C-alpha positions as a printed Julia matrix, in Angstrom:
190×3 Matrix{Float64}:
  92.02   85.92  114.89
  91.73   87.79  117.9
  93.4    91.32  117.97
  94.93   93.2   120.96
  95.7    96.77  121.47
  99.35   95.35  120.99
  98.73   93.58  118.24
  96.93   96.46  116.56
 100.07   98.95  117.37
 102.42   96.05  115.97
 100.12   96.31  112.73
  99.94   99.79  112.67
 103.53  100.4   112.68
 104.22   97.61  110.03
 101.57   99.1   107.44
 103.21  102.94  108.11
 106.56  101.85  107.84
 107.99  103.85  104.93
 110.35  101.54  103.35
 111.15  100.89  100.01
 108.24   98.77   98.55
 111.12   96.3    97.04
 112.21   95.43  100.55
 111.18   93.23  102.62
 110.76   93.61  106.65
 113.34   91.17  108.41
 112.64   87.7   108.64
 113.52   87.68  112.63
 110.24   89.48  113.66
 107.9    87.53  111.2
 105.8    84.42  112.2
 106.63   81.23  111.1
 104.03   81.01  108.04
 102.54   83.79  106.33
  99.44   84.29  103.8
 100.38   85.69  100.15
  98.31   87.15   97.87
  99.63   87.72   94.38
  98.39   91.13   92.65
  98.16   92.28   89.25
  97.4    95.93   89.16
  96.72   98.26   86.6
  99.27  100.83   86.59
 102.66  101.58   88.77
 102.95   98.36   90.82
 104.6   101.32   93.45
 102.03  103.55   93.33
  99.2   100.71   93.84
 100.83  100.07   97.23
 100.76  103.54   98.33
  97.12  103.43   97.42
  96.36  100.56   99.6
  98.0   101.72  102.57
  96.62  105.0   102.38
  93.31  103.12  103.14
  94.85  100.59  105.94
  96.63  103.23  107.73
  93.67  105.1   108.56
  91.6   101.79  109.45
  94.39   99.97  111.61
  94.59  103.23  113.33
  91.22  103.37  114.31
  91.39  100.08  115.66
  93.78  101.29  117.85
  92.4   104.96  119.02
  88.6   104.74  118.23
  85.17  103.88  120.35
  83.65  101.26  118.43
  80.53  102.04  120.88
  79.81  105.0   118.87
  77.27  104.65  116.14
  79.7   105.92  113.33
  83.42  106.28  113.44
  85.27  109.1   111.84
  85.93  108.99  108.67
  88.17  111.98  108.14
  91.77  110.37  107.4
  90.1   107.92  104.91
  91.12  108.85  101.29
  87.72  110.15   99.41
  88.17  107.64   96.79
  87.84  104.92   99.25
  84.85  106.65  101.11
  82.99  107.13   97.43
  83.58  103.65   96.03
  81.54  101.75   98.76
  77.68  101.18   98.76
  75.65  104.0    99.66
  78.31  106.53   99.65
  77.19  108.47   97.18
  79.79  111.15   95.13
  80.51  108.4    92.27
  81.82  111.35   90.8
  84.78  111.25   93.18
  85.71  107.53   92.12
  88.49  107.22   89.9
  88.71  104.65   87.4
  90.67  102.46   89.36
  88.6   101.99   92.02
  85.54  101.88   90.12
  87.39   99.11   87.67
  88.44   97.21   91.2
  84.54   97.43   92.89
  83.74   95.41   89.32
  86.83   93.03   89.94
  85.76   92.72   93.42
  81.84   91.53   92.37
  83.52   89.32   89.97
  86.28   87.37   92.02
  83.71   87.1    95.09
  81.08   85.75   92.87
  78.89   88.92   93.23
  80.07   90.42   96.1
  78.41   93.91   97.06
  80.32   96.82   97.49
  81.5    97.31  101.25
  79.71  100.2   103.56
  82.46  102.39  104.98
  81.43  102.23  108.43
  80.68   98.33  108.22
  84.19   98.13  106.65
  85.78  100.21  109.48
  84.07   98.25  112.04
  86.02   95.12  111.26
  89.09   96.74  112.89
  87.59   96.99  116.25
  89.84   94.77  118.05
  86.97   92.84  119.76
  85.84   91.8   116.31
  87.03   88.3   115.5
  85.71   88.05  111.82
  88.7    89.91  110.62
  91.21   86.99  110.2
  94.11   88.73  109.21
  97.07   91.08  110.47
  98.84   93.17  107.9
 102.5    92.05  107.4
 103.82   93.72  104.44
 103.45   94.57  100.52
 106.45   94.26   98.08
 106.68   95.11   94.45
 107.27   91.81   92.39
 107.13   93.19   88.73
 106.06   96.04   86.71
 102.67   95.58   87.64
 102.79   92.69   90.44
 102.71   93.45   94.21
 102.8    90.84   96.68
 100.99   91.48   99.99
 101.47   89.3   103.07
  98.99   88.95  105.72
  99.03   86.94  109.27
  96.4    84.43  109.32
  97.75   82.37  112.32
  98.63   80.24  109.77
  95.27   79.52  108.38
  94.57   78.83  104.96
  90.84   79.9   104.79
  89.92   83.06  106.97
  87.82   85.88  106.73
  89.56   88.22  104.37
  86.27   89.83  102.34
  87.33   92.92  103.83
  90.95   93.04  102.93
  89.96   91.83   99.09
  87.71   94.98   99.23
  90.66   97.37   99.98
  93.18   95.29   97.72
  90.51   95.6    94.63
  89.53   98.96   95.08
  93.0   100.47   95.27
  93.31   98.57   91.72
  93.73   95.31   91.66
  92.63   93.67   88.33
  93.37   90.23   89.51
  94.51   88.16   92.71
  95.25   84.92   93.68
  95.49   83.6    97.05
  95.67   83.49   99.6
  98.08   80.64   99.77
 100.31   79.78  103.36
 104.18   80.14  102.85
 106.83   79.04  105.22
 108.58   82.64  105.62
 112.09   82.74  104.22
 113.03   86.07  103.21
 116.1    85.55  101.57
 114.98   85.4    98.54
 114.32   88.87   96.5
 110.89   89.62   95.17
């Protein structure tokens, strides 16, 4: 998927929207299909969505503003727990239980996938990097411990999303189904 300055700016606006998490965005603005991840979480679903957004907002913002020719990207806005949960980042004492459990669930889900290094993960948001096969669309609470995350994958059923899964799991997911491509109909409520 090709990302542009305009598409990243639109993605940043979607990921930073502070609307009720039970309310979906306007269907008129959505592409004809989105990919759905059904996520079971430990704890409160709305708090989970906020943790997930707290990780994605600084990453997408870097995609809009950072100089990706640098050796290291700034991490000031990245939550400390997310920086610490990755490989080789140290600070295990700063990693809350939900993130440690998510790291283990990610490894199980991916068949032994190793934790992401924070810098490697952030570099996936480089607009010139084509391995990130998705753009954030929305997250809605679908039950007390269930969240629906939708991303634009250009209608592809198979796309690069290990970076997204890393964020999804370490924010507190215990199980993830998907992605499944679905035709957009925002008429029904979650």
